[in-house]
Amino acid sequence: MRIGAVMEKEFVTVRETDPIENVLKIMTEKKVNGLPVVNEHNLLIGMVVKADIFRFMIQPGHIESCPVDWVMAKDVVSVHPDESVREAADKLLSNHIVAMPVVENSKVVGVVSVEDLLRYYSHR
């Protein structure tokens, strides 16, 4: 099975200048743990996950005014839609991450998370 069949195709991206507080609200509303960060050309430049935001929130006063750029991962692990589910799972596990963007031709076309893979394996 290819990851393109398992990934979340309806996803939200954020910009590096978006306030962390707004990004956390989006994650909560959409019930996701991570969001791709894109530039003005919709090209992937980072990935932000709740765990990074929560670590940052330990210091009071930062969440309201600081941009996503301060907490996002800039060295992003991604997967191509033609890669297998197993390859995606291996990437998540070996990199100790909970979600990653699915990228084709430098554009984000989806997001795959640990939850997506658990759902896939539990319905087999």
GROMACS .gro file of C-alpha atoms in nm:
model
  124
    1MET     CA    1   0.000   0.000   0.000
    2ARG     CA    2   0.131   0.344  -0.093
    3ILE     CA    3   0.123   0.633   0.153
    4GLY     CA    4  -0.079   0.840  -0.096
    5ALA     CA    5  -0.375   0.615  -0.015
    6VAL     CA    6  -0.336   0.655   0.361
    7MET     CA    7  -0.231   1.019   0.404
    8GLU     CA    8  -0.462   1.294   0.517
    9LYS     CA    9  -0.551   1.482   0.199
   10GLU     CA   10  -0.751   1.754   0.369
   11PHE     CA   11  -0.491   1.941   0.568
   12VAL     CA   12  -0.400   2.290   0.677
   13THR     CA   13  -0.066   2.463   0.630
   14VAL     CA   14   0.067   2.761   0.822
   15ARG     CA   15   0.324   3.031   0.751
   16GLU     CA   16   0.641   3.088   0.951
   17THR     CA   17   0.511   3.431   1.058
   18ASP     CA   18   0.184   3.297   1.202
   19PRO     CA   19   0.161   3.347   1.580
   20ILE     CA   20   0.216   3.027   1.776
   21GLU     CA   21  -0.108   3.086   1.966
   22ASN     CA   22  -0.308   3.081   1.641
   23VAL     CA   23  -0.131   2.767   1.518
   24LEU     CA   24  -0.208   2.586   1.843
   25LYS     CA   25  -0.575   2.684   1.808
   26ILE     CA   26  -0.580   2.543   1.452
   27MET     CA   27  -0.424   2.217   1.572
   28THR     CA   28  -0.683   2.189   1.848
   29GLU     CA   29  -0.976   2.265   1.615
   30LYS     CA   30  -0.854   2.023   1.346
   31LYS     CA   31  -0.751   1.760   1.603
   32VAL     CA   32  -0.401   1.722   1.458
   33ASN     CA   33  -0.059   1.706   1.620
   34GLY     CA   34   0.142   1.868   1.344
   35LEU     CA   35   0.118   2.112   1.054
   36PRO     CA   36   0.344   2.179   0.756
   37VAL     CA   37   0.489   2.529   0.739
   38VAL     CA   38   0.504   2.676   0.388
   39ASN     CA   39   0.632   2.996   0.234
   40GLU     CA   40   0.445   3.240   0.007
   41HIS     CA   41   0.496   2.999  -0.286
   42ASN     CA   42   0.343   2.709  -0.091
   43LEU     CA   43   0.681   2.538  -0.069
   44LEU     CA   44   0.760   2.340   0.245
   45ILE     CA   45   1.000   2.518   0.480
   46GLY     CA   46   0.923   2.352   0.812
   47MET     CA   47   0.702   2.138   1.030
   48VAL     CA   48   0.552   2.237   1.364
   49VAL     CA   49   0.414   1.990   1.618
   50LYS     CA   50   0.235   2.034   1.948
   51ALA     CA   51   0.525   1.891   2.148
   52ASP     CA   52   0.756   2.167   2.023
   53ILE     CA   53   0.498   2.431   2.110
   54PHE     CA   54   0.439   2.287   2.457
   55ARG     CA   55   0.814   2.287   2.530
   56PHE     CA   56   0.825   2.651   2.421
   57MET     CA   57   0.523   2.744   2.637
   58ILE     CA   58   0.719   2.676   2.955
   59GLN     CA   59   0.844   3.033   2.927
   60PRO     CA   60   0.547   3.264   2.996
   61GLY     CA   61   0.453   3.543   2.760
   62HIS     CA   62   0.598   3.391   2.445
   63ILE     CA   63   0.300   3.214   2.291
   64GLU     CA   64   0.099   3.528   2.216
   65SER     CA   65   0.369   3.717   2.030
   66CYS     CA   66   0.620   3.472   1.886
   67PRO     CA   67   0.602   3.336   1.531
   68VAL     CA   68   0.599   2.969   1.433
   69ASP     CA   69   0.950   3.016   1.296
   70TRP     CA   70   1.075   3.006   1.656
   71VAL     CA   71   0.951   2.651   1.721
   72MET     CA   72   0.920   2.477   1.384
   73ALA     CA   73   1.158   2.207   1.267
   74LYS     CA   74   1.349   2.339   0.967
   75ASP     CA   75   1.517   2.011   0.871
   76VAL     CA   76   1.193   1.840   0.774
   77VAL     CA   77   1.156   1.468   0.722
   78SER     CA   78   0.900   1.406   0.449
   79VAL     CA   79   0.763   1.122   0.243
   80HIS     CA   80   0.657   1.094  -0.123
   81PRO     CA   81   0.303   0.971  -0.202
   82ASP     CA   82   0.448   0.670  -0.388
   83GLU     CA   83   0.646   0.546  -0.088
   84SER     CA   84   0.502   0.251   0.100
   85VAL     CA   85   0.319   0.271   0.431
   86ARG     CA   86   0.603   0.072   0.583
   87GLU     CA   87   0.863   0.321   0.456
   88ALA     CA   88   0.660   0.606   0.608
   89ALA     CA   89   0.630   0.421   0.938
   90ASP     CA   90   1.005   0.358   0.940
   91LYS     CA   91   1.071   0.730   0.884
   92LEU     CA   92   0.838   0.832   1.168
   93LEU     CA   93   0.994   0.579   1.406
   94SER     CA   94   1.358   0.632   1.318
   95ASN     CA   95   1.325   1.011   1.341
   96HIS     CA   96   1.110   1.006   1.658
   97ILE     CA   97   0.839   1.222   1.502
   98VAL     CA   98   0.458   1.205   1.516
   99ALA     CA   99   0.371   1.353   1.176
  100MET     CA  100   0.534   1.446   0.849
  101PRO     CA  101   0.435   1.614   0.525
  102VAL     CA  102   0.377   1.420   0.205
  103VAL     CA  103   0.563   1.609  -0.068
  104GLU     CA  104   0.548   1.578  -0.445
  105ASN     CA  105   0.728   1.816  -0.683
  106SER     CA  106   0.828   2.035  -0.385
  107LYS     CA  107   0.461   2.090  -0.288
  108VAL     CA  108   0.284   1.956   0.019
  109VAL     CA  109   0.008   1.723  -0.100
  110GLY     CA  110  -0.083   1.567   0.233
  111VAL     CA  111   0.019   1.487   0.588
  112VAL     CA  112   0.072   1.147   0.743
  113SER     CA  113   0.075   1.091   1.118
  114VAL     CA  114   0.118   0.807   1.362
  115GLU     CA  115  -0.260   0.809   1.399
  116ASP     CA  116  -0.308   0.759   1.022
  117LEU     CA  117  -0.078   0.458   1.027
  118LEU     CA  118  -0.246   0.310   1.334
  119ARG     CA  119  -0.582   0.351   1.164
  120TYR     CA  120  -0.449   0.180   0.850
  121TYR     CA  121  -0.299  -0.115   1.040
  122SER     CA  122  -0.601  -0.159   1.268
  123HIS     CA  123  -0.838  -0.192   0.968
  124ARG     CA  124  -0.634  -0.455   0.784
   0.00000   0.00000   0.00000
